[in-house]
Tab-separated table of C-alpha atoms in Angstrom:
chain	number	residue	atom	x	y	z
A	16	MET	CA	-42.565	-10.086	18.366
A	17	LEU	CA	-43.359	-6.247	17.910
A	18	LEU	CA	-42.263	-4.210	15.396
A	19	ALA	CA	-42.723	0.103	15.125
A	20	VAL	CA	-41.797	1.622	11.900
A	21	ARG	CA	-41.990	5.022	10.575
A	22	CYS	CA	-42.709	5.745	6.650
A	23	LEU	CA	-43.289	8.311	3.965
A	24	SER	CA	-45.980	7.709	1.786
A	25	GLY	CA	-45.368	8.537	-2.021
A	26	CYS	CA	-48.330	11.113	-2.148
A	27	PRO	CA	-20.431	7.523	10.914
A	28	ALA	CA	-19.589	5.993	8.005
A	29	SER	CA	-16.841	3.542	8.352
A	30	HIS	CA	-12.891	4.529	6.341
A	31	LEU	CA	-12.924	2.667	2.730
A	32	LEU	CA	-9.991	-0.227	2.861
A	33	SER	CA	-8.548	-1.044	-0.381
A	34	ARG	CA	-7.736	-5.002	0.862
A	35	SER	CA	-8.993	-8.166	-1.020
A	36	LEU	CA	-12.710	-9.200	-0.885
A	37	MET	CA	-12.853	-12.636	0.733
A	38	THR	CA	-15.092	-14.666	-2.070
A	39	ALA	CA	-18.479	-16.490	-1.160
A	40	GLY	CA	-16.431	-20.183	-1.600
A	41	THR	CA	-14.418	-19.211	1.322
A	42	MET	CA	-15.552	-21.531	4.497
A	43	TYR	CA	-14.390	-20.971	8.084
A	44	SER	CA	-13.786	-24.672	10.103
A	45	LYS	CA	-13.150	-25.175	14.391
A	46	GLY	CA	-15.312	-22.246	15.056
A	47	GLN	CA	-12.641	-20.148	13.155
A	48	LEU	CA	-13.568	-16.050	13.123
A	49	PRO	CA	-13.495	-13.829	10.493
A	50	ASP	CA	-9.772	-12.160	9.786
A	51	MET	CA	-10.280	-8.129	8.714
A	52	ASN	CA	-6.985	-8.242	7.616
A	53	ALA	CA	-7.868	-10.693	4.721
A	54	GLY	CA	-10.733	-8.239	4.002
A	55	PRO	CA	-14.388	-7.903	4.326
A	56	ILE	CA	-16.517	-10.783	4.673
A	57	HIS	CA	-19.062	-11.865	1.794
A	58	VAL	CA	-22.391	-11.860	2.704
A	59	ASP	CA	-22.809	-15.329	1.698
A	60	ASN	CA	-20.348	-16.557	3.948
A	61	VAL	CA	-21.653	-15.126	7.418
A	62	ARG	CA	-24.004	-17.669	7.902
A	63	ASP	CA	-21.715	-20.434	7.161
A	64	THR	CA	-19.063	-18.884	9.766
A	65	LEU	CA	-22.035	-18.878	12.411
A	66	ARG	CA	-22.583	-22.387	11.800
A	67	ALA	CA	-18.938	-23.531	12.492
A	68	ILE	CA	-18.847	-21.072	14.925
A	69	VAL	CA	-21.516	-22.973	17.239
A	70	GLY	CA	-21.408	-26.611	15.903
A	71	ALA	CA	-24.614	-26.246	13.743
A	72	SER	CA	-25.540	-28.404	11.433
A	73	THR	CA	-26.351	-27.561	7.678
A	74	ASN	CA	-29.194	-30.358	6.975
A	75	TRP	CA	-32.464	-30.652	9.265
A	76	SER	CA	-32.252	-33.738	9.341
A	77	ASP	CA	-29.118	-33.625	11.792
A	78	HIS	CA	-30.262	-30.717	14.111
A	79	VAL	CA	-30.776	-33.284	16.672
A	80	GLN	CA	-27.895	-35.114	16.844
A	81	ALA	CA	-25.971	-31.358	16.879
A	82	MET	CA	-27.835	-30.199	19.928
A	83	GLU	CA	-27.197	-32.790	21.731
A	84	GLU	CA	-23.484	-32.405	21.191
A	85	ARG	CA	-23.876	-28.704	22.321
A	86	LYS	CA	-24.757	-29.763	25.587
A	87	SER	CA	-21.334	-30.963	26.247
A	88	LEU	CA	-19.726	-27.088	26.007
A	89	GLN	CA	-21.629	-26.324	29.028
A	90	SER	CA	-18.553	-26.955	31.001
A	91	LEU	CA	-16.996	-23.901	29.352
A	92	LEU	CA	-19.559	-21.566	30.012
A	93	ALA	CA	-18.034	-18.790	32.966
A	94	LYS	CA	-18.454	-18.654	36.344
A	95	LYS	CA	-18.670	-15.177	36.884
A	96	GLN	CA	-17.923	-12.439	34.526
A	97	GLU	CA	-14.869	-11.322	36.145
A	98	ASP	CA	-13.319	-14.851	34.958
A	99	LEU	CA	-13.484	-13.696	31.218
A	100	PRO	CA	-10.746	-11.226	29.587
A	101	ALA	CA	-11.744	-7.701	28.490
A	102	ARG	CA	-12.094	-6.632	24.891
A	103	LYS	CA	-11.805	-3.634	23.240
A	104	MET	CA	-14.881	-2.248	21.055
A	105	LYS	CA	-12.609	-2.733	17.855
A	106	ASP	CA	-11.639	-6.247	18.485
A	107	SER	CA	-15.448	-6.580	17.495
A	108	TYR	CA	-14.922	-4.720	14.521
A	109	ILE	CA	-16.184	-6.456	11.258
A	110	GLU	CA	-16.799	-5.515	7.853
A	111	VAL	CA	-19.285	-7.301	5.191
A	112	SER	CA	-19.555	-6.873	1.658
A	113	LEU	CA	-22.784	-7.089	-0.409
A	114	PRO	CA	-21.301	-6.638	-4.047
A	115	LEU	CA	-24.915	-5.752	-5.997
A	116	GLY	CA	-22.296	-3.863	-8.201
A	117	SER	CA	-19.940	-6.227	-9.390
A	118	GLN	CA	-21.507	-9.587	-8.919
A	119	PRO	CA	-25.159	-9.032	-10.754
A	120	GLN	CA	-25.828	-12.556	-9.589
A	121	LEU	CA	-26.649	-11.889	-6.351
A	122	ARG	CA	-29.507	-9.020	-7.123
A	123	GLU	CA	-32.678	-11.148	-7.920
A	124	LYS	CA	-33.069	-11.805	-4.136
A	125	TYR	CA	-32.652	-8.229	-2.942
A	126	LEU	CA	-34.718	-6.841	-5.859
A	127	ASN	CA	-38.589	-5.318	-5.455
A	128	VAL	CA	-40.902	-4.873	-7.607
A	129	TYR	CA	-39.780	-1.271	-8.038
A	130	ASN	CA	-36.246	-2.114	-8.975
A	131	ASN	CA	-34.523	-1.000	-5.095
A	132	VAL	CA	-33.365	-3.166	-3.373
A	133	ARG	CA	-35.584	-4.616	-0.309
A	134	PHE	CA	-35.525	-3.210	2.971
A	135	GLY	CA	-36.418	-6.320	4.526
A	136	ARG	CA	-33.697	-8.552	2.941
A	137	ILE	CA	-31.044	-5.636	4.465
A	138	LEU	CA	-32.770	-6.458	8.026
A	139	GLU	CA	-31.898	-10.724	7.768
A	140	ASP	CA	-28.387	-9.247	6.907
A	141	LEU	CA	-28.567	-7.075	9.866
A	142	ASP	CA	-29.753	-9.913	12.271
A	143	SER	CA	-26.792	-12.148	10.904
A	144	LEU	CA	-24.211	-9.727	11.560
A	145	GLY	CA	-25.159	-8.378	14.347
A	146	VAL	CA	-24.972	-11.897	15.940
A	147	LEU	CA	-21.511	-12.586	14.246
A	148	ILE	CA	-19.978	-9.165	15.897
A	149	CYS	CA	-21.007	-10.661	19.111
A	150	TYR	CA	-19.593	-13.812	18.809
A	151	THR	CA	-16.377	-12.199	17.222
A	152	HIS	CA	-16.474	-10.061	20.794
A	153	THR	CA	-16.432	-13.065	22.955
A	154	LYS	CA	-13.810	-15.457	20.920
A	155	ALA	CA	-12.508	-18.104	23.326
A	156	GLU	CA	-9.635	-20.892	22.483
A	157	SER	CA	-12.476	-23.302	22.032
A	158	ASP	CA	-13.306	-24.862	18.715
A	159	LYS	CA	-16.971	-24.469	19.639
A	160	THR	CA	-18.162	-21.762	21.607
A	161	PRO	CA	-20.881	-22.192	24.532
A	162	LEU	CA	-22.631	-19.137	23.984
A	163	SER	CA	-26.038	-19.572	22.056
A	164	ILE	CA	-26.423	-15.304	21.277
A	165	VAL	CA	-29.547	-14.164	19.855
A	166	THR	CA	-31.409	-10.911	19.396
A	167	ALA	CA	-33.359	-9.648	21.966
A	168	LEU	CA	-34.318	-6.283	19.776
A	169	VAL	CA	-33.839	-3.177	17.717
A	170	ASP	CA	-33.502	-0.492	19.382
A	171	LYS	CA	-33.450	2.061	16.350
A	172	ILE	CA	-32.770	1.872	12.608
A	173	ASP	CA	-31.869	5.623	10.702
A	174	LEU	CA	-31.948	5.684	7.346
A	175	GLN	CA	-30.795	8.677	5.439
A	176	LYS	CA	-31.248	7.725	1.995
A	177	HIS	CA	-35.236	6.076	1.491
A	178	LEU	CA	-34.271	4.105	-1.706
A	179	ILE	CA	-31.312	1.742	-2.135
A	180	SER	CA	-30.010	1.162	-5.559
A	181	PRO	CA	-29.525	-2.267	-6.596
A	182	ASP	CA	-26.467	-1.985	-9.292
A	183	CYS	CA	-23.851	-0.500	-6.560
A	184	ASP	CA	-21.860	-2.374	-3.881
A	185	ILE	CA	-22.791	-2.445	-0.430
A	186	LYS	CA	-20.659	-2.396	3.192
A	187	PHE	CA	-21.754	-3.171	6.295
A	188	THR	CA	-20.071	-2.025	9.271
A	189	GLY	CA	-20.445	-2.657	13.221
A	190	HIS	CA	-19.006	-3.173	16.207
A	191	VAL	CA	-19.870	-3.956	20.116
A	192	SER	CA	-20.447	-0.572	21.661
A	193	TRP	CA	-21.697	-1.425	25.319
A	194	VAL	CA	-21.560	-4.745	27.680
A	195	GLY	CA	-23.643	-5.572	30.445
A	196	LYS	CA	-23.383	-8.867	32.346
A	197	THR	CA	-25.421	-11.099	29.558
A	198	SER	CA	-26.124	-8.724	26.955
A	199	MET	CA	-24.396	-6.480	24.304
A	200	GLU	CA	-25.343	-3.371	22.001
A	201	VAL	CA	-24.118	-3.527	18.913
A	202	LYS	CA	-23.811	-0.525	16.346
A	203	MET	CA	-24.296	-1.206	12.894
A	204	HIS	CA	-23.525	0.961	9.471
A	205	MET	CA	-24.500	0.844	6.171
A	206	LEU	CA	-22.953	2.328	3.044
A	207	GLN	CA	-22.806	1.995	-0.703
A	208	LEU	CA	-20.669	2.886	-3.061
A	209	HIS	CA	-21.285	5.787	-5.320
A	210	GLY	CA	-18.174	6.336	-7.406
A	211	ASP	CA	-15.374	5.822	-5.529
A	212	VAL	CA	-16.980	6.784	-2.141
A	213	TYR	CA	-19.124	4.707	0.549
A	214	SER	CA	-22.047	7.122	1.658
A	215	PRO	CA	-23.905	6.114	4.158
A	216	VAL	CA	-26.796	4.710	3.948
A	217	LEU	CA	-28.333	3.437	7.565
A	218	ASP	CA	-26.974	3.326	11.236
A	219	ALA	CA	-28.516	0.501	13.205
A	220	THR	CA	-28.402	-0.410	16.392
A	221	PHE	CA	-29.047	-3.692	18.323
A	222	VAL	CA	-28.933	-5.777	21.394
A	223	MET	CA	-28.181	-9.319	21.595
A	224	VAL	CA	-28.190	-11.812	24.516
A	225	ALA	CA	-26.146	-14.617	25.609
A	226	ARG	CA	-27.602	-18.088	26.539
A	227	ASP	CA	-26.234	-21.620	27.679
A	228	PRO	CA	-25.268	-23.947	24.996
A	229	GLU	CA	-29.622	-25.128	25.474
A	230	ASN	CA	-30.648	-21.546	25.177
A	231	LYS	CA	-31.998	-21.813	28.416
A	232	ARG	CA	-30.384	-19.896	30.685
A	233	PRO	CA	-28.065	-16.499	30.609
A	234	ALA	CA	-24.438	-16.689	30.330
A	235	TYR	CA	-21.957	-14.296	30.782
A	236	VAL	CA	-19.979	-12.298	28.147
A	237	ASN	CA	-16.447	-10.371	28.132
A	238	PRO	CA	-16.728	-6.885	29.579
A	239	LEU	CA	-15.969	-3.934	26.832
A	240	VAL	CA	-13.508	-1.529	28.010
A	241	PRO	CA	-13.478	2.017	26.242
A	242	ASP	CA	-10.567	3.323	24.744
A	243	GLY	CA	-10.669	7.217	24.718
A	244	PRO	CA	-13.332	9.472	24.714
A	245	GLU	CA	-15.163	8.453	21.387
A	246	GLU	CA	-15.691	5.145	23.098
A	247	GLU	CA	-16.248	6.456	26.282
A	248	ASN	CA	-19.377	8.746	24.762
A	249	LEU	CA	-20.688	5.245	22.651
A	250	PHE	CA	-20.377	3.285	26.141
A	251	GLN	CA	-22.478	6.145	27.852
A	252	GLN	CA	-24.810	6.188	24.816
A	253	GLY	CA	-25.316	2.098	25.440
A	254	GLU	CA	-25.801	2.554	29.444
A	255	SER	CA	-28.423	5.452	28.536
A	256	ASN	CA	-30.454	3.192	25.862
A	257	LYS	CA	-30.750	0.769	28.400
A	258	MET	CA	-32.265	3.006	30.906
A	259	ARG	CA	-34.538	4.323	28.715
A	260	ARG	CA	-35.928	0.900	27.729
A	261	VAL	CA	-36.183	-0.205	31.380
A	262	ALA	CA	-38.226	3.559	31.782
A	263	PHE	CA	-40.381	2.552	28.787
A	264	SER	CA	-41.196	-1.009	30.135
A	265	THR	CA	-41.895	0.643	33.448
A	266	ALA	CA	-44.307	3.257	31.934
A	267	SER	CA	-45.831	0.178	29.505
A	268	LEU	CA	-49.901	-0.141	29.486
A	269	LEU	CA	-49.582	-3.351	30.771
A	270	LYS	CA	-48.161	-2.431	34.036
A	271	MET	CA	-49.305	1.126	34.604
A	272	ALA	CA	-52.495	2.841	34.256
A	273	PRO	CA	-53.282	5.420	31.712
A	274	THR	CA	-51.987	9.121	33.115
A	275	GLY	CA	-54.457	11.912	33.211
A	276	GLU	CA	-53.607	13.685	29.827
A	277	GLU	CA	-53.649	10.388	28.140
A	278	ARG	CA	-57.578	9.467	29.748
A	279	ASN	CA	-58.579	13.149	28.591
A	280	ILE	CA	-56.455	12.388	24.916
A	281	VAL	CA	-58.801	9.042	24.436
A	282	HIS	CA	-62.198	10.528	26.209
A	283	ASP	CA	-61.915	13.616	23.735
A	284	LEU	CA	-61.297	11.223	20.608
A	285	PHE	CA	-64.379	9.072	21.417
A	286	LEU	CA	-66.425	12.390	22.400
A	287	ASN	CA	-65.567	13.470	18.586
A	288	THR	CA	-66.900	10.404	17.172
A	289	LEU	CA	-70.568	10.431	18.972
A	290	ASP	CA	-73.725	11.177	16.675
A	291	SER	CA	-74.957	14.270	18.539
A	292	ARG	CA	-78.596	13.797	17.348
A	293	THR	CA	-78.551	10.304	19.638
A	294	VAL	CA	-75.593	10.582	22.089
A	295	SER	CA	-75.749	6.767	22.168
A	296	PHE	CA	-72.545	4.353	22.421
A	297	ARG	CA	-73.834	2.499	19.378
A	298	SER	CA	-74.413	5.184	16.839
A	299	ARG	CA	-70.470	6.710	15.953
A	300	ILE	CA	-69.815	8.840	13.380
A	301	LEU	CA	-66.474	9.399	11.353
A	302	PRO	CA	-64.884	12.903	11.652
A	303	PRO	CA	-63.693	14.963	8.671
A	304	ASN	CA	-60.532	13.516	6.773
A	305	SER	CA	-60.474	10.237	8.852
A	306	ILE	CA	-60.332	6.995	8.787
A	307	TRP	CA	-62.008	3.918	11.214
A	308	MET	CA	-58.564	2.287	12.871
A	309	GLU	CA	-60.323	-1.218	12.418
A	310	ASP	CA	-59.803	-0.077	8.163
A	311	ALA	CA	-56.298	0.796	8.809
A	312	LYS	CA	-54.982	-2.872	9.537
A	313	LEU	CA	-53.857	-6.405	7.883
A	314	LYS	CA	-53.209	-9.433	8.883
A	315	GLY	CA	-51.495	-12.329	7.727
A	316	LEU	CA	-50.315	-16.169	8.015
A	317	GLU	CA	-46.887	-17.449	7.357
A	318	ILE	CA	-45.939	-21.686	8.275
A	319	CYS	CA	-42.646	-21.704	9.644
A	320	HIS	CA	-40.937	-24.250	7.402
A	321	PRO	CA	-37.032	-25.579	8.539
A	322	GLN	CA	-35.927	-23.534	5.775
A	323	GLN	CA	-36.076	-20.647	7.974
A	324	ARG	CA	-34.432	-21.956	11.071
A	325	ASN	CA	-31.567	-19.961	12.492
A	326	ILE	CA	-28.357	-22.068	13.887
A	327	PHE	CA	-30.233	-22.768	17.053
A	328	ASN	CA	-33.051	-24.646	15.214
A	329	ARG	CA	-35.563	-22.158	15.804
A	330	ILE	CA	-36.964	-19.453	13.418
A	331	PHE	CA	-34.788	-16.823	12.314
A	332	GLY	CA	-35.061	-13.570	13.685
A	333	GLY	CA	-34.285	-11.656	10.217
A	334	PHE	CA	-37.049	-13.851	8.299
A	335	LEU	CA	-39.527	-13.164	11.101
A	336	MET	CA	-38.259	-8.872	11.203
A	337	ARG	CA	-38.891	-9.197	7.097
A	338	LYS	CA	-42.491	-10.426	7.114
A	339	ALA	CA	-43.308	-8.179	9.775
A	340	TYR	CA	-41.680	-4.898	8.007
A	341	GLU	CA	-43.138	-6.269	4.640
A	342	LEU	CA	-47.081	-6.847	6.555
A	343	GLY	CA	-46.277	-3.285	7.522
A	344	TRP	CA	-45.262	-1.871	4.038
A	345	ALA	CA	-48.119	-3.041	2.646
A	346	THR	CA	-50.262	-1.529	5.219
A	347	ALA	CA	-48.773	1.926	4.904
A	348	CYS	CA	-49.543	1.336	0.943
A	349	SER	CA	-53.185	0.501	1.488
A	350	TYR	CA	-53.881	3.440	3.622
A	351	GLY	CA	-52.121	5.918	1.600
A	352	GLY	CA	-53.193	4.597	-1.911
A	353	SER	CA	-49.622	4.726	-2.967
A	354	ARG	CA	-46.185	3.979	-2.166
A	355	PRO	CA	-44.654	4.614	1.218
A	356	TYR	CA	-40.951	4.813	2.046
A	357	ILE	CA	-39.207	3.953	5.224
A	358	VAL	CA	-37.292	6.927	6.965
A	359	ALA	CA	-36.997	4.561	10.202
A	360	VAL	CA	-37.724	1.765	12.623
A	361	ASP	CA	-38.242	2.799	16.071
A	362	ASP	CA	-37.738	-0.625	18.062
A	363	ILE	CA	-38.570	-4.608	17.460
A	364	MET	CA	-38.949	-6.536	20.325
A	365	PHE	CA	-38.633	-10.148	20.275
A	366	GLN	CA	-41.031	-11.678	23.413
A	367	LYS	CA	-40.353	-15.185	22.728
A	368	PRO	CA	-38.386	-17.564	20.273
A	369	VAL	CA	-40.835	-19.081	17.637
A	370	GLU	CA	-40.385	-22.971	17.011
A	371	ILE	CA	-40.484	-24.871	13.327
A	372	GLY	CA	-43.873	-25.577	12.116
A	373	SER	CA	-45.411	-22.737	14.108
A	374	LEU	CA	-48.273	-21.103	12.458
A	375	LEU	CA	-46.997	-17.356	12.473
A	376	PHE	CA	-50.321	-14.800	12.992
A	377	LEU	CA	-49.141	-11.553	11.708
A	378	SER	CA	-51.170	-8.255	12.608
A	379	ALA	CA	-50.324	-4.951	11.728
A	380	GLN	CA	-52.473	-0.869	12.101
A	381	VAL	CA	-51.724	2.282	11.291
A	382	ASP	CA	-51.199	4.605	14.311
A	383	PRO	CA	-51.055	8.435	14.010
A	384	PHE	CA	-48.413	10.441	12.466
A	385	PHE	CA	-48.093	7.174	9.834
A	386	LEU	CA	-46.295	5.136	12.537
A	387	LEU	CA	-47.158	1.382	11.969
A	388	LYS	CA	-47.073	-1.228	14.325
A	389	VAL	CA	-47.201	-5.205	13.529
């Protein structure tokens, strides 16, 4: 997994609804999807809802049987996308409540040492919400869905606030904004209640992919039909995002040689570190106000236990994002010598699933302009 965040060193909002809140005790059975007429979903119910939708086991000891049962859903997959009914953006709209203000017992999990909300926990909630939104878009008549929907990448997260209060209610909203053949783009927003008004905290764009019941091959998803100019713009933005990602992948250094300009930059950096007295590759000097890149790195190791599994018995993507972000934050703190503040997440790419029992090696380093890569 690759993660890039932007930090500062310490040196569209959805309308407010007055409907009742589903409590944490509310459970969903037989793959029932959330009903927004009943009010926002409690954050504690999101994972339970996802388990019910796919028929996932709640106990690690039963996971083999549950995954075997999912194989029988293979016949429910669409043979082509045209066989699936089209959806509108409003069909996948979901609201989730994180009532930190009205339910103080929830705060402990979300608090950091500075008595603010941990951004890593927010990444976990966004990941679960993105999957639930996509299952709402692809809802069918069957009790259990044949689709295995997972996070492919986080395109971008922009924060309007650097600090999130731990004693005010939070609301997440989101919907599918673009659909390909087997992939979906999800727009999500996080808002926090201050007084009587929800003010924006962040905007996030995730890309999810649909797979077959065994999570081996791509599966078709319902097409999306924009309704009105605003939705047309969102859909076109999703198409532009896809083309940008394709172009970026094509221009990767793993596929293309550096450009002439890039080679000149690297050469200049190299010359600036040579000792003019020896002109030897082995004798290097550090330019003023600089730190060697090797000294701006941190590494970590994580044992992937069953507790961190997702509904498909792989390691939960939100957990991976949280661990990567927290290592990146620690790297920024060590490098800057003071508390850093996150301002944006440029991209997170999942290159392959992580199996339970894996040893996860994490490495973070500071790039120019205080961009962190994990």
